[in-house]
Amino acid sequence: MESVLLVAAGGAIGATLRFLVGHYVDSSQFPWATLAVNLIGAFLLALITFWYTGIPQELKLLLFTGLFGAFTTMSTFTLETVTLFYDGRFGSALLNFCANAGLCILGAVAGRYAGLALS
């Protein structure tokens, strides 16, 4: 139960921060807020992961799963791709990058068409 509460607390913080970025960053011409949270999340997740290697499991749940999970999903994807690359798994890193980017875009296109069809 403690794990669930840690994830929920981090998620509440992350979602609130994401809302605030979206509220204050002008995204009328380009999705700057989304780009901002993805870049910030990716940077901070990697920074914490590689800077503080002895991070306790409870703090991982609070920050990584909760806060960054709610703030952005891009941070986890980015860290996984960088880890694959620096582990020498270049093909897997490229596949992870292309599959995630490509499938997310295709999913958004499919969702758009489905939404238009249902409206």
PDB file of C-alpha atoms in Angstrom:
ATOM      1  CA  MET A   1       0.000   0.000   0.000  1.00  0.00           C
ATOM      2  CA  GLU A   2       2.895   2.345   0.718  1.00  0.00           C
ATOM      3  CA  SER A   3       4.085   1.895  -2.876  1.00  0.00           C
ATOM      4  CA  VAL A   4       0.692   2.909  -4.235  1.00  0.00           C
ATOM      5  CA  LEU A   5       0.653   6.030  -2.066  1.00  0.00           C
ATOM      6  CA  LEU A   6       4.159   7.004  -3.202  1.00  0.00           C
ATOM      7  CA  VAL A   7       3.189   6.643  -6.866  1.00  0.00           C
ATOM      8  CA  ALA A   8      -0.055   8.563  -6.277  1.00  0.00           C
ATOM      9  CA  ALA A   9       1.736  11.402  -4.475  1.00  0.00           C
ATOM     10  CA  GLY A  10       4.349  11.685  -7.214  1.00  0.00           C
ATOM     11  CA  GLY A  11       1.639  11.479  -9.858  1.00  0.00           C
ATOM     12  CA  ALA A  12      -0.313  14.311  -8.254  1.00  0.00           C
ATOM     13  CA  ILE A  13       2.786  16.493  -8.283  1.00  0.00           C
ATOM     14  CA  GLY A  14       3.721  15.541 -11.853  1.00  0.00           C
ATOM     15  CA  ALA A  15       0.228  16.088 -13.212  1.00  0.00           C
ATOM     16  CA  THR A  16       0.000  19.465 -11.496  1.00  0.00           C
ATOM     17  CA  LEU A  17       3.364  20.535 -12.890  1.00  0.00           C
ATOM     18  CA  ARG A  18       2.362  19.387 -16.365  1.00  0.00           C
ATOM     19  CA  PHE A  19      -0.866  21.371 -16.095  1.00  0.00           C
ATOM     20  CA  LEU A  20       1.035  24.485 -15.025  1.00  0.00           C
ATOM     21  CA  VAL A  21       3.503  24.213 -17.903  1.00  0.00           C
ATOM     22  CA  GLY A  22       0.602  23.771 -20.322  1.00  0.00           C
ATOM     23  CA  HIS A  23      -1.161  26.748 -18.789  1.00  0.00           C
ATOM     24  CA  TYR A  24       1.793  29.137 -18.935  1.00  0.00           C
ATOM     25  CA  VAL A  25       3.587  28.067 -22.134  1.00  0.00           C
ATOM     26  CA  ASP A  26       1.978  29.292 -25.354  1.00  0.00           C
ATOM     27  CA  SER A  27       1.247  26.311 -27.579  1.00  0.00           C
ATOM     28  CA  SER A  28      -1.078  28.022 -30.030  1.00  0.00           C
ATOM     29  CA  GLN A  29       1.338  27.745 -32.970  1.00  0.00           C
ATOM     30  CA  PHE A  30       3.427  24.728 -31.914  1.00  0.00           C
ATOM     31  CA  PRO A  31       3.135  22.254 -29.019  1.00  0.00           C
ATOM     32  CA  TRP A  32       5.854  23.986 -27.015  1.00  0.00           C
ATOM     33  CA  ALA A  33       4.413  22.888 -23.671  1.00  0.00           C
ATOM     34  CA  THR A  34       4.543  19.223 -24.661  1.00  0.00           C
ATOM     35  CA  LEU A  35       8.038  19.617 -26.031  1.00  0.00           C
ATOM     36  CA  ALA A  36       9.043  21.417 -22.837  1.00  0.00           C
ATOM     37  CA  VAL A  37       7.730  18.738 -20.470  1.00  0.00           C
ATOM     38  CA  ASN A  38       9.230  15.955 -22.577  1.00  0.00           C
ATOM     39  CA  LEU A  39      12.647  17.608 -22.691  1.00  0.00           C
ATOM     40  CA  ILE A  40      12.590  18.533 -18.998  1.00  0.00           C
ATOM     41  CA  GLY A  41      11.392  15.079 -17.990  1.00  0.00           C
ATOM     42  CA  ALA A  42      13.937  13.259 -20.138  1.00  0.00           C
ATOM     43  CA  PHE A  43      16.758  15.440 -18.861  1.00  0.00           C
ATOM     44  CA  LEU A  44      15.817  15.167 -15.183  1.00  0.00           C
ATOM     45  CA  LEU A  45      15.108  11.423 -15.262  1.00  0.00           C
ATOM     46  CA  ALA A  46      18.477  10.714 -16.863  1.00  0.00           C
ATOM     47  CA  LEU A  47      20.229  13.200 -14.592  1.00  0.00           C
ATOM     48  CA  ILE A  48      18.811  11.595 -11.447  1.00  0.00           C
ATOM     49  CA  THR A  49      19.369   8.054 -12.735  1.00  0.00           C
ATOM     50  CA  PHE A  50      23.001   8.547 -13.647  1.00  0.00           C
ATOM     51  CA  TRP A  51      23.850  11.051 -10.905  1.00  0.00           C
ATOM     52  CA  TYR A  52      22.306   9.295  -7.912  1.00  0.00           C
ATOM     53  CA  THR A  53      22.949   5.601  -8.566  1.00  0.00           C
ATOM     54  CA  GLY A  54      21.999   4.487  -5.058  1.00  0.00           C
ATOM     55  CA  ILE A  55      18.486   5.885  -5.176  1.00  0.00           C
ATOM     56  CA  PRO A  56      16.153   3.994  -2.807  1.00  0.00           C
ATOM     57  CA  GLN A  57      13.221   2.067  -4.302  1.00  0.00           C
ATOM     58  CA  GLU A  58      10.737   4.312  -2.491  1.00  0.00           C
ATOM     59  CA  LEU A  59      12.204   7.421  -4.113  1.00  0.00           C
ATOM     60  CA  LYS A  60      12.139   5.698  -7.516  1.00  0.00           C
ATOM     61  CA  LEU A  61       8.427   5.026  -7.058  1.00  0.00           C
ATOM     62  CA  LEU A  62       7.749   8.614  -6.003  1.00  0.00           C
ATOM     63  CA  LEU A  63       9.852  10.296  -8.694  1.00  0.00           C
ATOM     64  CA  PHE A  64      10.199   7.931 -11.643  1.00  0.00           C
ATOM     65  CA  THR A  65       6.855   6.132 -11.684  1.00  0.00           C
ATOM     66  CA  GLY A  66       4.758   8.857 -10.064  1.00  0.00           C
ATOM     67  CA  LEU A  67       6.123  12.309 -10.834  1.00  0.00           C
ATOM     68  CA  PHE A  68       7.779  11.667 -14.201  1.00  0.00           C
ATOM     69  CA  GLY A  69       5.078   9.197 -15.206  1.00  0.00           C
ATOM     70  CA  ALA A  70       2.456  11.910 -14.809  1.00  0.00           C
ATOM     71  CA  PHE A  71       4.658  14.750 -16.035  1.00  0.00           C
ATOM     72  CA  THR A  72       5.696  12.938 -19.201  1.00  0.00           C
ATOM     73  CA  THR A  73       6.004   9.483 -20.634  1.00  0.00           C
ATOM     74  CA  MET A  74       8.708  10.644 -22.982  1.00  0.00           C
ATOM     75  CA  SER A  75      11.292  10.693 -20.216  1.00  0.00           C
ATOM     76  CA  THR A  76      11.146   6.937 -19.705  1.00  0.00           C
ATOM     77  CA  PHE A  77      11.236   6.238 -23.442  1.00  0.00           C
ATOM     78  CA  THR A  78      14.236   8.519 -23.833  1.00  0.00           C
ATOM     79  CA  LEU A  79      16.147   6.987 -20.945  1.00  0.00           C
ATOM     80  CA  GLU A  80      15.519   3.472 -22.247  1.00  0.00           C
ATOM     81  CA  THR A  81      16.775   4.427 -25.704  1.00  0.00           C
ATOM     82  CA  VAL A  82      19.904   6.125 -24.311  1.00  0.00           C
ATOM     83  CA  THR A  83      20.593   3.139 -22.056  1.00  0.00           C
ATOM     84  CA  LEU A  84      20.322   0.734 -24.999  1.00  0.00           C
ATOM     85  CA  PHE A  85      22.662   2.946 -27.026  1.00  0.00           C
ATOM     86  CA  TYR A  86      25.311   3.241 -24.313  1.00  0.00           C
ATOM     87  CA  ASP A  87      25.038  -0.496 -23.630  1.00  0.00           C
ATOM     88  CA  GLY A  88      26.189  -0.981 -27.217  1.00  0.00           C
ATOM     89  CA  ARG A  89      22.796  -2.207 -28.388  1.00  0.00           C
ATOM     90  CA  PHE A  90      22.649   0.228 -31.292  1.00  0.00           C
ATOM     91  CA  GLY A  91      20.105  -1.753 -33.316  1.00  0.00           C
ATOM     92  CA  SER A  92      17.780  -2.048 -30.345  1.00  0.00           C
ATOM     93  CA  ALA A  93      18.177   1.651 -29.564  1.00  0.00           C
ATOM     94  CA  LEU A  94      17.291   2.580 -33.151  1.00  0.00           C
ATOM     95  CA  LEU A  95      14.378   0.148 -33.219  1.00  0.00           C
ATOM     96  CA  ASN A  96      13.075   1.481 -29.887  1.00  0.00           C
ATOM     97  CA  PHE A  97      13.302   5.058 -31.146  1.00  0.00           C
ATOM     98  CA  CYS A  98      11.662   4.373 -34.507  1.00  0.00           C
ATOM     99  CA  ALA A  99       8.971   2.069 -33.145  1.00  0.00           C
ATOM    100  CA  ASN A 100       7.953   4.436 -30.356  1.00  0.00           C
ATOM    101  CA  ALA A 101       7.996   7.562 -32.496  1.00  0.00           C
ATOM    102  CA  GLY A 102       6.389   5.912 -35.499  1.00  0.00           C
ATOM    103  CA  LEU A 103       3.728   3.971 -33.634  1.00  0.00           C
ATOM    104  CA  CYS A 104       2.781   6.962 -31.466  1.00  0.00           C
ATOM    105  CA  ILE A 105       2.330   9.123 -34.541  1.00  0.00           C
ATOM    106  CA  LEU A 106       0.332   6.394 -36.294  1.00  0.00           C
ATOM    107  CA  GLY A 107      -1.738   5.931 -33.140  1.00  0.00           C
ATOM    108  CA  ALA A 108      -2.483   9.652 -33.045  1.00  0.00           C
ATOM    109  CA  VAL A 109      -3.470   9.628 -36.725  1.00  0.00           C
ATOM    110  CA  ALA A 110      -5.701   6.589 -36.146  1.00  0.00           C
ATOM    111  CA  GLY A 111      -7.232   8.237 -33.080  1.00  0.00           C
ATOM    112  CA  ARG A 112      -7.884  11.388 -35.066  1.00  0.00           C
ATOM    113  CA  TYR A 113      -9.680   9.458 -37.809  1.00  0.00           C
ATOM    114  CA  ALA A 114     -11.656   7.433 -35.268  1.00  0.00           C
ATOM    115  CA  GLY A 115     -12.640  10.595 -33.410  1.00  0.00           C
ATOM    116  CA  LEU A 116     -13.749  12.297 -36.603  1.00  0.00           C
ATOM    117  CA  ALA A 117     -15.702   9.196 -37.630  1.00  0.00           C
ATOM    118  CA  LEU A 118     -17.507   9.091 -34.284  1.00  0.00           C
ATOM    119  CA  SER A 119     -18.364  12.799 -34.239  1.00  0.00           C
TER     120      SER A 119
END
